[in-house]
Short mmCIF file of C-alpha atoms and ligand atoms in Angstrom, two decimals:
data_model
loop_
_atom_site.label_atom_id
_atom_site.label_comp_id
_atom_site.label_asym_id
_atom_site.label_seq_id
_atom_site.Cartn_x
_atom_site.Cartn_y
_atom_site.Cartn_z
CA MET A 5 28.07 -18.76 1.20
CA SER A 6 25.85 -19.54 3.76
CA GLY A 7 26.97 -18.11 7.34
CA THR A 8 25.61 -21.76 8.67
CA PHE A 9 29.22 -23.16 8.90
CA VAL A 10 30.95 -19.80 9.35
CA GLY A 11 33.62 -20.35 12.50
CA MET A 12 34.52 -23.95 11.37
CA PRO A 13 37.38 -25.22 12.76
CA ALA A 14 40.13 -26.72 10.45
CA PHE A 15 39.18 -29.88 8.25
CA PRO A 16 41.22 -32.66 10.85
CA GLU A 17 39.84 -31.33 13.79
CA ALA A 18 36.35 -31.17 12.21
CA ALA A 19 36.74 -34.81 10.79
CA ARG A 20 37.60 -36.07 14.38
CA GLU A 21 34.46 -36.58 15.72
CA ALA A 22 33.06 -38.37 12.19
CA VAL A 23 36.07 -40.61 12.35
CA GLY A 24 35.03 -41.75 15.60
CA ASN A 25 31.80 -42.19 15.05
CA GLU A 26 31.06 -46.00 14.04
CA THR A 27 27.23 -45.54 13.33
CA LEU A 28 28.04 -42.60 10.91
CA ARG A 29 31.02 -44.46 9.23
CA GLY A 30 28.73 -47.49 8.27
CA ASN A 31 25.95 -45.45 6.90
CA LEU A 32 28.60 -43.30 5.07
CA ARG A 33 29.94 -46.79 4.05
CA HIS A 34 27.18 -48.62 3.07
CA ALA A 35 25.78 -45.58 1.15
CA THR A 36 28.94 -44.51 -1.08
CA HIS A 37 29.95 -48.24 -1.71
CA THR A 38 26.11 -48.77 -3.09
CA ILE A 39 25.61 -45.84 -5.01
CA ARG A 40 29.61 -46.33 -6.58
CA ALA A 41 29.19 -50.19 -7.70
CA LYS A 42 25.78 -49.13 -9.54
CA ARG A 43 27.32 -45.96 -11.23
CA ALA A 44 30.15 -47.98 -12.52
CA LYS A 45 27.36 -50.24 -13.99
CA ALA A 46 25.27 -47.67 -15.66
CA VAL A 47 28.45 -46.16 -17.30
CA SER A 48 30.27 -49.34 -18.63
CA GLU A 49 26.86 -50.03 -20.56
CA VAL A 50 27.82 -46.65 -22.69
CA SER A 51 30.43 -47.64 -24.94
CA ASP A 52 31.12 -44.25 -25.69
CA TRP A 53 31.37 -42.78 -22.17
CA ALA A 54 34.72 -41.58 -22.88
CA GLU A 55 33.47 -39.39 -25.79
CA LEU A 56 30.87 -38.04 -23.64
CA ARG A 57 32.79 -37.15 -20.91
CA GLU A 58 35.10 -35.24 -23.66
CA ALA A 59 32.28 -33.57 -24.83
CA GLY A 60 31.01 -32.45 -22.08
CA LYS A 61 34.48 -31.28 -20.98
CA ARG A 62 34.42 -28.96 -23.99
CA ILE A 63 31.17 -27.59 -24.02
CA LYS A 64 31.87 -26.31 -20.42
CA ASP A 65 35.07 -24.82 -21.24
CA HIS A 66 33.95 -23.24 -24.32
CA THR A 67 30.62 -21.74 -22.45
CA LEU A 68 33.14 -20.80 -19.26
CA ARG A 69 35.28 -18.69 -21.84
CA HIS A 70 32.49 -17.27 -23.50
CA LEU A 71 30.41 -17.01 -20.16
CA ASP A 72 29.72 -12.74 -21.01
CA ARG A 73 28.04 -13.17 -24.48
CA TYR A 74 25.86 -16.56 -23.11
CA LEU A 75 24.60 -14.91 -19.91
CA GLU A 76 23.00 -11.98 -22.55
CA GLN A 77 21.93 -14.24 -24.44
CA LEU A 78 20.22 -16.23 -21.88
CA GLU A 79 18.74 -12.77 -20.78
CA GLU A 80 17.48 -11.81 -24.02
CA SER A 81 15.48 -15.18 -24.21
CA VAL A 82 14.25 -15.32 -20.69
CA THR A 83 13.02 -12.19 -21.20
CA ALA A 84 11.31 -12.57 -24.54
CA ALA A 85 9.59 -15.94 -22.91
CA GLY A 86 7.70 -13.38 -20.04
CA GLY A 87 10.42 -14.21 -17.40
CA ILE A 88 12.36 -11.46 -15.25
CA VAL A 89 15.84 -11.85 -14.88
CA HIS A 90 17.66 -10.13 -11.42
CA TRP A 91 21.53 -10.30 -11.26
CA ALA A 92 22.90 -10.74 -7.56
CA ALA A 93 26.82 -10.46 -7.05
CA ASP A 94 26.57 -12.24 -3.51
CA ALA A 95 24.85 -13.72 -1.31
CA ALA A 96 23.07 -11.03 0.61
CA GLU A 97 21.98 -9.41 -2.76
CA ALA A 98 20.49 -12.90 -4.03
CA ASN A 99 18.75 -13.37 -0.67
CA GLU A 100 17.51 -9.59 -0.69
CA ILE A 101 16.25 -9.86 -3.95
CA VAL A 102 14.41 -13.33 -3.58
CA THR A 103 12.93 -11.82 -0.28
CA GLN A 104 11.36 -8.83 -1.65
CA LEU A 105 9.83 -10.96 -4.36
CA VAL A 106 8.15 -13.49 -1.92
CA LYS A 107 7.27 -10.16 0.10
CA MET A 108 5.74 -8.71 -3.02
CA THR A 109 3.12 -11.95 -3.29
CA GLY A 110 1.65 -11.58 -0.06
CA GLU A 111 2.45 -14.88 1.13
CA SER A 112 4.46 -16.01 3.75
CA GLU A 113 5.08 -19.79 2.75
CA VAL A 114 7.12 -20.99 0.02
CA VAL A 115 7.98 -24.54 -1.23
CA LYS A 116 11.47 -25.28 -2.49
CA VAL A 117 12.92 -27.85 -4.93
CA LYS A 118 16.17 -29.19 -3.80
CA SER A 119 18.68 -26.37 -4.81
CA MET A 120 22.68 -26.21 -3.92
CA ALA A 121 22.70 -22.52 -5.06
CA THR A 122 19.61 -21.64 -2.60
CA GLN A 123 21.88 -23.26 -0.10
CA GLU A 124 25.06 -21.69 -0.66
CA ILE A 125 23.55 -18.41 0.02
CA GLY A 126 21.51 -19.95 3.04
CA LEU A 127 18.06 -18.23 1.56
CA ASN A 128 15.86 -20.77 3.97
CA GLU A 129 17.55 -18.49 7.15
CA ALA A 130 17.39 -15.24 5.23
CA LEU A 131 13.34 -15.94 4.65
CA GLU A 132 12.88 -16.98 7.84
CA ALA A 133 14.36 -13.79 9.55
CA ALA A 134 11.97 -12.12 7.39
CA GLY A 135 9.28 -14.05 8.52
CA ILE A 136 8.48 -16.69 5.19
CA HIS A 137 8.50 -19.96 6.20
CA ALA A 138 10.59 -22.15 3.37
CA TYR A 139 9.60 -26.09 3.01
CA GLU A 140 11.99 -28.34 1.57
CA THR A 141 10.19 -30.71 -0.58
CA ASP A 142 13.13 -33.17 -1.81
CA LEU A 143 12.38 -36.31 0.52
CA ALA A 144 16.39 -35.90 2.23
CA GLU A 145 16.30 -32.07 2.43
CA LEU A 146 12.97 -32.57 4.36
CA ILE A 147 14.76 -35.30 6.60
CA VAL A 148 17.21 -32.57 7.06
CA GLN A 149 15.23 -29.77 7.87
CA LEU A 150 12.67 -31.77 10.06
CA GLY A 151 16.13 -32.91 11.77
CA LYS A 152 17.44 -29.32 12.26
CA ASP A 153 20.81 -30.69 10.21
CA ARG A 154 22.96 -29.88 7.91
CA PRO A 155 23.10 -31.27 4.42
CA SER A 156 26.26 -33.92 4.26
CA HIS A 157 26.23 -35.07 0.63
CA ILE A 158 24.95 -33.14 -2.75
CA LEU A 159 23.04 -35.86 -4.00
CA VAL A 160 21.66 -37.61 -0.95
CA PRO A 161 22.12 -34.67 1.84
CA ALA A 162 20.75 -37.05 4.54
CA ILE A 163 23.12 -39.74 3.93
CA HIS A 164 24.79 -39.65 7.35
CA ARG A 165 21.10 -41.09 8.56
CA ASN A 166 19.65 -44.39 8.52
CA ARG A 167 16.46 -45.71 8.39
CA GLY A 168 16.16 -45.74 12.29
CA GLU A 169 16.79 -42.13 12.72
CA ILE A 170 14.62 -41.03 9.87
CA ARG A 171 11.65 -42.97 11.46
CA ASP A 172 12.39 -41.35 14.66
CA ILE A 173 13.01 -37.64 13.01
CA PHE A 174 9.57 -38.07 11.32
CA ARG A 175 7.71 -39.23 14.49
CA SER A 176 8.97 -36.28 16.63
CA GLU A 177 9.25 -33.34 14.23
CA MET A 178 6.89 -33.74 11.47
CA SER A 179 3.83 -32.44 13.76
CA GLU A 180 5.50 -29.19 14.34
CA TRP A 181 5.40 -28.36 10.64
CA GLY A 182 2.38 -29.55 9.31
CA ARG A 183 0.54 -32.92 8.88
CA PRO A 184 2.13 -35.23 11.97
CA ALA A 185 3.76 -38.80 10.98
CA PRO A 186 1.23 -41.54 10.73
CA GLU A 187 0.47 -43.56 14.13
CA GLY A 188 2.56 -46.47 14.21
CA LEU A 189 5.20 -45.45 11.35
CA THR A 190 8.12 -48.28 10.84
CA ASP A 191 11.47 -47.80 9.43
CA THR A 192 10.50 -49.59 6.01
CA PRO A 193 11.26 -47.48 2.68
CA ALA A 194 7.70 -47.54 1.58
CA GLU A 195 6.09 -46.40 5.17
CA LEU A 196 8.80 -43.84 5.22
CA ALA A 197 8.18 -42.58 1.41
CA GLU A 198 4.26 -42.59 2.23
CA ALA A 199 4.28 -40.35 5.55
CA ALA A 200 6.70 -37.96 3.37
CA ARG A 201 4.10 -37.90 0.96
CA LEU A 202 1.52 -37.34 3.12
CA HIS A 203 3.28 -34.23 4.85
CA LEU A 204 4.32 -32.79 2.02
CA ARG A 205 1.23 -32.68 -0.70
CA GLU A 206 -0.75 -30.15 1.57
CA LYS A 207 2.04 -27.84 1.42
CA PHE A 208 1.91 -28.48 -2.32
CA LEU A 209 -1.50 -27.54 -2.76
CA ARG A 210 -1.42 -24.37 -0.40
CA ALA A 211 1.64 -22.88 -2.11
CA LYS A 212 1.58 -20.05 -4.14
CA VAL A 213 5.24 -19.57 -4.32
CA GLY A 214 7.84 -22.32 -5.57
CA ILE A 215 11.85 -21.77 -5.07
CA SER A 216 13.83 -23.49 -7.21
CA GLY A 217 17.71 -23.58 -8.52
CA ALA A 218 18.29 -25.28 -12.19
CA ASN A 219 20.76 -28.28 -13.40
CA PHE A 220 20.94 -26.21 -16.72
CA MET A 221 19.72 -22.89 -18.41
CA VAL A 222 19.66 -23.41 -22.05
CA ALA A 223 21.19 -20.03 -23.65
CA GLU A 224 19.34 -20.10 -27.13
CA THR A 225 15.73 -20.38 -25.64
CA GLY A 226 16.12 -19.32 -22.00
CA THR A 227 15.07 -22.67 -21.08
CA LEU A 228 15.73 -23.74 -17.50
CA VAL A 229 16.12 -27.47 -16.43
CA VAL A 230 15.54 -29.70 -13.46
CA VAL A 231 16.52 -33.15 -13.36
CA GLU A 232 15.29 -35.19 -10.04
CA SER A 233 14.08 -38.81 -8.86
CA GLU A 234 10.80 -38.11 -6.88
CA GLY A 235 8.48 -35.69 -8.58
CA ASN A 236 8.67 -33.07 -5.82
CA GLY A 237 10.56 -30.58 -8.00
CA ARG A 238 7.77 -31.52 -10.86
CA MET A 239 5.06 -30.15 -8.29
CA CYS A 240 6.75 -27.18 -7.18
CA LEU A 241 7.68 -26.15 -10.71
CA THR A 242 4.20 -26.21 -12.36
CA LEU A 243 1.74 -25.70 -9.13
CA PRO A 244 2.50 -22.41 -7.47
CA GLU A 245 1.71 -18.99 -9.36
CA THR A 246 4.65 -17.38 -8.53
CA LEU A 247 8.20 -19.31 -9.25
CA ILE A 248 11.67 -18.01 -8.15
CA SER A 249 15.03 -19.76 -9.74
CA VAL A 250 17.95 -19.31 -8.02
CA VAL A 251 20.80 -20.57 -10.34
CA GLY A 252 24.66 -20.06 -10.49
CA ILE A 253 25.76 -18.29 -14.02
CA GLU A 254 27.63 -21.54 -14.83
CA LYS A 255 25.26 -23.49 -15.24
CA ILE A 256 24.45 -22.01 -18.43
CA VAL A 257 24.93 -24.21 -21.80
CA PRO A 258 24.45 -22.59 -25.42
CA THR A 259 22.11 -24.97 -26.87
CA TRP A 260 20.05 -28.23 -26.61
CA ARG A 261 22.21 -29.95 -28.31
CA ASP A 262 24.95 -29.28 -25.80
CA LEU A 263 21.99 -30.55 -23.23
CA GLU A 264 21.96 -33.57 -24.86
CA VAL A 265 25.56 -34.37 -23.61
CA PHE A 266 24.73 -33.85 -20.19
CA LEU A 267 21.44 -35.46 -19.77
CA GLN A 268 23.04 -38.74 -20.93
CA THR A 269 26.38 -37.99 -18.17
CA LEU A 270 24.41 -36.66 -14.93
CA PRO A 271 21.64 -39.54 -14.27
CA ARG A 272 24.44 -42.08 -14.80
CA SER A 273 26.96 -40.70 -12.87
CA SER A 274 24.57 -39.56 -9.98
CA THR A 275 21.68 -42.22 -9.74
CA ALA A 276 23.25 -44.62 -12.06
CA GLU A 277 20.04 -44.13 -14.10
CA ARG A 278 19.74 -44.50 -17.64
CA MET A 279 17.66 -41.16 -17.76
CA ASN A 280 16.30 -39.45 -14.77
CA PRO A 281 12.50 -40.38 -13.93
CA TYR A 282 11.80 -36.73 -14.30
CA THR A 283 13.40 -33.79 -16.42
CA SER A 284 11.19 -30.70 -16.22
CA THR A 285 12.02 -27.67 -18.17
CA TRP A 286 10.34 -24.45 -18.59
CA THR A 287 10.77 -21.29 -20.62
CA GLY A 288 9.42 -18.04 -19.40
CA THR A 289 5.69 -18.17 -18.51
CA THR A 290 3.07 -20.00 -20.84
CA ASP A 291 -0.77 -19.01 -20.94
CA GLU A 292 -3.14 -21.10 -18.31
CA ASP A 293 -0.52 -23.24 -17.65
CA GLY A 294 2.06 -23.61 -14.81
CA PRO A 295 3.50 -20.09 -12.58
CA SER A 296 2.00 -17.07 -14.30
CA THR A 297 4.86 -15.23 -13.04
CA PHE A 298 8.65 -16.19 -13.61
CA HIS A 299 12.02 -14.81 -11.50
CA LEU A 300 15.43 -16.11 -12.55
CA VAL A 301 17.93 -14.76 -10.22
CA LEU A 302 21.41 -15.37 -11.40
CA LEU A 303 24.39 -15.86 -8.88
CA ASP A 304 27.78 -14.77 -9.08
CA ASN A 305 28.92 -15.22 -5.50
CA GLY A 306 32.57 -15.82 -6.08
CA ARG A 307 32.28 -17.77 -9.55
CA THR A 308 33.84 -14.71 -11.71
CA ASP A 309 36.60 -14.49 -9.32
CA THR A 310 36.93 -18.65 -10.02
CA LEU A 311 36.30 -17.52 -13.60
CA ALA A 312 39.79 -15.78 -13.41
CA ASP A 313 42.02 -18.55 -11.97
CA ASP A 314 43.48 -20.32 -15.20
CA VAL A 315 43.54 -23.76 -12.93
CA GLY A 316 41.06 -23.38 -10.54
CA ARG A 317 38.09 -22.88 -12.93
CA GLN A 318 37.80 -26.13 -13.95
CA ALA A 319 35.79 -26.29 -11.13
CA LEU A 320 33.16 -24.37 -12.59
CA ARG A 321 32.45 -27.23 -15.25
CA CYS A 322 31.02 -29.32 -11.76
CA ILE A 323 27.42 -30.74 -12.89
CA ARG A 324 26.62 -31.42 -9.22
CA CYS A 325 26.58 -35.37 -10.24
CA SER A 326 28.29 -36.77 -6.73
CA ALA A 327 30.48 -39.14 -8.19
CA CYS A 328 33.74 -37.86 -6.89
CA LEU A 329 32.18 -37.80 -3.65
CA ASN A 330 31.08 -41.40 -3.55
CA VAL A 331 34.73 -42.99 -4.53
CA CYS A 332 36.78 -40.53 -2.28
CA PRO A 333 38.42 -42.79 0.63
CA VAL A 334 38.07 -39.06 2.63
CA TYR A 335 34.48 -38.27 2.33
CA GLU A 336 34.12 -41.69 3.29
CA ARG A 337 35.27 -41.39 6.20
CA ALA A 338 35.24 -38.07 7.40
CA GLY A 339 31.75 -37.62 5.81
CA GLY A 340 30.04 -34.49 4.77
CA HIS A 341 29.97 -31.76 7.87
CA ALA A 342 33.85 -31.64 7.90
CA TYR A 343 34.29 -29.75 4.88
CA GLY A 344 32.28 -26.58 6.55
CA SER A 345 30.19 -26.46 3.54
CA VAL A 346 27.07 -27.13 1.24
CA TYR A 347 29.70 -28.44 -1.11
CA PRO A 348 31.34 -31.53 0.31
CA GLY A 349 34.00 -33.78 -0.43
CA PRO A 350 36.47 -33.64 -3.55
CA ILE A 351 34.29 -31.33 -5.13
CA GLY A 352 33.67 -29.09 -2.20
CA ALA A 353 37.73 -29.33 -1.49
CA ILE A 354 38.17 -27.06 -4.48
CA LEU A 355 35.10 -25.07 -4.52
CA SER A 356 34.61 -23.70 -1.53
CA PRO A 357 38.25 -22.20 -0.95
CA GLN A 358 37.40 -20.89 -4.26
CA LEU A 359 33.93 -18.93 -4.01
CA ARG A 360 35.14 -18.13 -0.23
CA GLY A 361 38.78 -17.25 -0.10
CA THR A 362 41.29 -19.31 1.77
CA GLY A 363 40.75 -16.82 4.91
CA SER A 364 39.55 -18.84 7.34
CA GLU A 365 40.73 -21.57 9.18
CA ILE A 366 38.62 -24.14 7.49
CA ASP A 367 39.06 -22.99 3.69
CA ALA A 368 42.32 -22.67 4.09
CA SER A 369 42.68 -26.34 5.02
CA LEU A 370 40.45 -27.91 2.46
CA PRO A 371 43.03 -28.27 -0.29
CA TYR A 372 44.63 -30.81 2.08
CA ALA A 373 41.74 -32.35 2.89
CA SER A 374 42.68 -35.05 0.15
CA SER A 375 45.38 -38.24 -0.05
CA LEU A 376 45.51 -37.01 -4.09
CA CYS A 377 44.58 -40.20 -4.97
CA GLY A 378 43.04 -39.44 -8.08
CA ALA A 379 39.84 -41.37 -7.90
CA CYS A 380 37.91 -38.41 -8.23
CA TYR A 381 39.20 -37.24 -11.52
CA GLU A 382 38.57 -40.87 -12.90
CA VAL A 383 34.94 -40.68 -11.99
CA CYS A 384 34.40 -37.07 -12.86
CA PRO A 385 31.95 -36.80 -15.94
CA VAL A 386 33.35 -33.69 -17.23
CA ALA A 387 36.88 -34.31 -16.67
CA ILE A 388 37.67 -32.12 -13.70
CA ASP A 389 41.37 -32.54 -12.57
CA ILE A 390 40.26 -32.26 -8.91
CA PRO A 391 44.19 -33.00 -7.73
CA GLU A 392 45.21 -30.88 -10.05
CA VAL A 393 43.39 -27.83 -8.35
CA LEU A 394 43.79 -29.47 -4.77
CA VAL A 395 47.91 -29.00 -5.25
CA HIS A 396 47.24 -25.15 -6.56
CA LEU A 397 45.22 -24.28 -4.17
CA ARG A 398 47.62 -25.60 -1.51
CA GLU A 399 50.34 -23.75 -3.38
CA ARG A 400 48.17 -20.51 -2.94
CA VAL A 401 47.64 -21.20 0.82
CA VAL A 402 51.34 -22.24 1.62
CA GLN A 403 53.05 -19.28 -0.57
CA GLY A 404 50.69 -16.35 1.20
CA GLY A 405 48.62 -14.45 -1.22
CA GLU A 406 45.61 -16.37 0.12
CA VAL A 407 42.40 -14.68 -1.39
CA THR A 408 39.58 -13.49 0.43
CA ARG A 409 36.58 -11.71 -0.40
CA GLU A 410 35.22 -8.69 1.45
CA GLY A 411 32.00 -8.29 -0.05
CA ASN A 412 32.51 -7.62 -3.39
CA LYS A 413 36.26 -6.84 -3.14
CA VAL A 414 38.71 -9.47 -3.45
CA VAL A 415 41.73 -9.54 -1.19
CA LEU A 416 45.00 -10.92 -1.32
CA ARG A 417 46.72 -11.39 2.52
CA PRO A 418 50.17 -13.50 3.27
CA ALA A 419 49.18 -16.86 4.36
CA LYS A 420 49.14 -17.43 8.36
CA GLY A 421 49.10 -21.39 8.80
CA HIS A 422 51.83 -23.54 7.09
CA ALA A 423 55.02 -22.53 8.30
CA ALA A 424 56.52 -25.20 8.78
CA GLU A 425 55.61 -26.41 4.98
CA ARG A 426 56.88 -23.29 3.78
CA ALA A 427 60.38 -23.72 5.80
CA ALA A 428 60.54 -27.34 4.51
CA MET A 429 60.15 -26.67 0.71
CA ARG A 430 62.84 -23.56 1.35
CA ALA A 431 65.42 -26.14 2.55
CA ALA A 432 64.61 -28.50 -0.01
CA ARG A 433 65.20 -25.61 -2.37
CA TRP A 434 68.69 -24.90 -1.49
CA ALA A 435 69.15 -28.39 -0.47
CA PHE A 436 68.69 -29.20 -4.44
CA THR A 437 70.51 -26.35 -5.68
CA HIS A 438 73.63 -27.11 -3.54
CA PRO A 439 74.60 -30.74 -4.78
CA GLY A 440 77.67 -31.10 -2.67
CA ALA A 441 75.91 -30.04 0.42
CA LEU A 442 73.19 -32.73 -0.77
CA ARG A 443 75.83 -35.73 -1.35
CA THR A 444 77.31 -34.84 2.12
CA GLY A 445 74.30 -34.56 3.70
CA GLN A 446 73.21 -38.09 2.02
CA ARG A 447 76.52 -39.95 2.98
CA ALA A 448 75.82 -38.51 6.23
CA ALA A 449 72.47 -40.09 6.67
CA SER A 450 73.22 -43.20 5.34
CA ARG A 451 76.24 -43.70 7.70
CA THR A 452 74.06 -42.82 10.84
CA ARG A 453 71.18 -44.60 9.21
CA ARG A 454 70.90 -47.16 12.52
CA PHE A 455 70.12 -44.33 14.73
CA HIS A 456 67.34 -42.84 12.94
CA PRO A 457 64.34 -42.87 14.83
CA ARG A 458 61.36 -45.01 13.16
CA THR A 459 58.75 -41.79 14.20
CA LEU A 460 58.97 -38.36 13.74
CA PRO A 461 59.22 -36.20 16.79
CA GLY A 462 56.93 -32.93 17.54
CA PRO A 463 54.19 -31.76 14.77
CA GLY A 464 55.39 -34.89 12.36
CA ARG A 465 54.32 -37.33 15.02
CA ALA A 466 50.86 -37.82 13.61
CA TRP A 467 52.07 -38.11 10.37
CA SER A 468 54.61 -40.83 11.01
CA GLY A 469 51.92 -42.31 13.76
CA THR A 470 50.14 -43.87 10.83
CA ARG A 471 52.93 -44.31 8.06
CA GLU A 472 55.83 -46.37 7.34
CA LEU A 473 59.04 -44.28 7.02
CA PRO A 474 61.19 -45.19 4.15
CA PRO A 475 64.50 -46.91 5.32
CA VAL A 476 67.84 -44.83 4.48
CA PRO A 477 69.81 -46.96 1.71
CA ALA A 478 73.03 -48.21 3.11
CA GLU A 479 74.52 -46.26 0.15
CA PRO A 480 73.26 -43.14 -1.49
CA PHE A 481 71.98 -43.89 -5.25
CA ARG A 482 74.70 -41.50 -6.94
CA ASP A 483 77.53 -43.13 -5.05
CA TRP A 484 75.80 -46.91 -6.08
CA TRP A 485 75.75 -45.13 -9.75
CA GLN A 486 79.61 -44.45 -9.55
CA ARG A 487 80.73 -47.65 -8.11
CA THR A 488 78.84 -49.90 -10.46
CA ARG A 489 78.68 -48.06 -13.49
CA GLY A 490 82.05 -46.22 -13.06
CA GLY A 491 80.89 -43.29 -14.64
CA LYS A 492 80.18 -39.61 -13.12
CA ASP A 493 76.86 -39.27 -12.11
CA GLY A 494 74.73 -36.62 -14.09
CA ALA A 495 74.49 -34.03 -10.87
CA GLU A 496 78.53 -33.69 -11.08
S1 SF4 B 2 33.46 -32.66 -9.47
FE1 SF4 B 2 32.57 -33.89 -11.11
S2 SF4 B 2 32.32 -35.99 -10.08
FE2 SF4 B 2 32.03 -34.12 -8.72
S3 SF4 B 2 30.10 -33.70 -8.47
FE3 SF4 B 2 31.20 -32.28 -10.21
S4 SF4 B 2 30.91 -33.14 -11.99
FE4 SF4 B 2 30.59 -34.74 -10.45
#
C-alpha cells in the first residue's frame, strides 16, 4: 500500500495522541453517532434486509471462488466494448502503468474521482514524482489534499475536521492550487460547498484525463459502476477525453442481477440513503459521448494472497460502506490515522495485515485494535465476521508464521513480538492438560486470595489499570460441586 504510512508505530502508540485530543474525539463522536443513527433508520425500512445481506455474502463468495473465470470474462467484455485492460501485480506496477498512460496523452494534470484503490497504491505521490498533478474532486478528499492531511475514514475522509477547520484550510490553501476561496468565506456548509464547487469547476472543464476507481465491475458486460453523492464523479467520468480506472480485482460481480443487491445495500449502509444520488455506469467507449479512450487497470496488490487464506478471504467481500467504522468503539476514540492505512477501523484491522503482511509494527498490532465486541459484524451488509478474522490474524502473529510480502513474493517469518502472550498460552495449555496441578493451584489461589493484588505488575499494569480483576472465589468450583452434589467432577 501507499508509502505514506511506512514506519508508523504500533496501533496503541499511534492512537495515544488521538485519544488525548478532545476536539478530534468530539468531531468523531458527533459524526459517527449521526451516521450510525441514520443508517439504522434506513436499514429498518427494508423488510428483507437479512435476505439481502445473505444474498450479498453469497454472491461475493461465489465470485471469489471463481475469480479467475470472472476476471477473464470481464477482460473480454471490456475489450469488446473498446476498452484496454492492464494487469498490475502490485502498487509499483499499477503506478507505472498509470503514469505512462498519462504521459502518452501529453498532459501534466488529471482530475480524480474518490478512489480507495489509488490511495492504497499511493498514486498521487507517484504521479507527482513524474511531474503530473492529480486533483482530488470529492469534497472530503479535496479538504484532505488541500490540508496536506491523510484520510481518516473510508467514506468521509475528512471526518476528523470540523467546519471551522475546513474554512481555514480553504482560505489559506485554495489559492495555491487554483481559484482562491471567496472573500469573507464563513463556515456554513452551503458557503463551503460553493467555494469547493467554484474551485473545482475550472479543473473539470480543463482536464483531459480523468482517473477513477470503481465500486463494482460487471463481468457479463464489462460495465464499471461508481456511486457517489456530489456529482463530481459524473464530471470526471464524462468530461475528459481519456479515462483511467484503477480497480481491485475483488470488485467484480458476475451479472447486473447481482449488482442489483449491492445497489440496495450499499447506499443504506454508507450514506443512509435509499439510493445514491449519482450512479454512473460505463461500458468501454461510446462514439461522440464521454471519453474516447478508456483504460482499466486491474489491481492485485496482495489480494490473491488474501484469497488463499480460508478464514481471511472474507475481507475481500467488503463493499467499503464504512458502517463498521461508525459503530466501532475503538475507531470512535482512536480515529482513523492510528490504523496506518487508507483502510481504517475494523475492516482496516483485517484488510491491511493481509494485503501488506504482518511484518511491520503497525500491521502486527492491527489485529489487536479491537475489543471484539462484534458490532462491526452486526452492521456489515456482506456479513464479514470481522471478529473471527481478527482472532485468526492474532493467531498468525502470536504463533509465528508472520506473512510478509517482498516484491511479489510472500515470505513466512517467525513473529518478533507478543512473547509474553505466547508464554501465557503455553502455561495455560500445560495447566489444562495436568488437572491435578490445576486443582492444587486453584486451592492455593483460594486460600491466599486475601493477599492478591488488585492490579497486575509490570506490563500487565496498563491492562488492569482500566479493568476490575475478577475476585478469586473462596472455594474452587470443582470443590464446591463435589461438596454440594456429592459426586465426582468430570475432570477427575
Ligand atoms: S467490512 Fe462490511 S461494514 Fe465494513 S466497510 Fe466493508 S462492507 Fe462495510
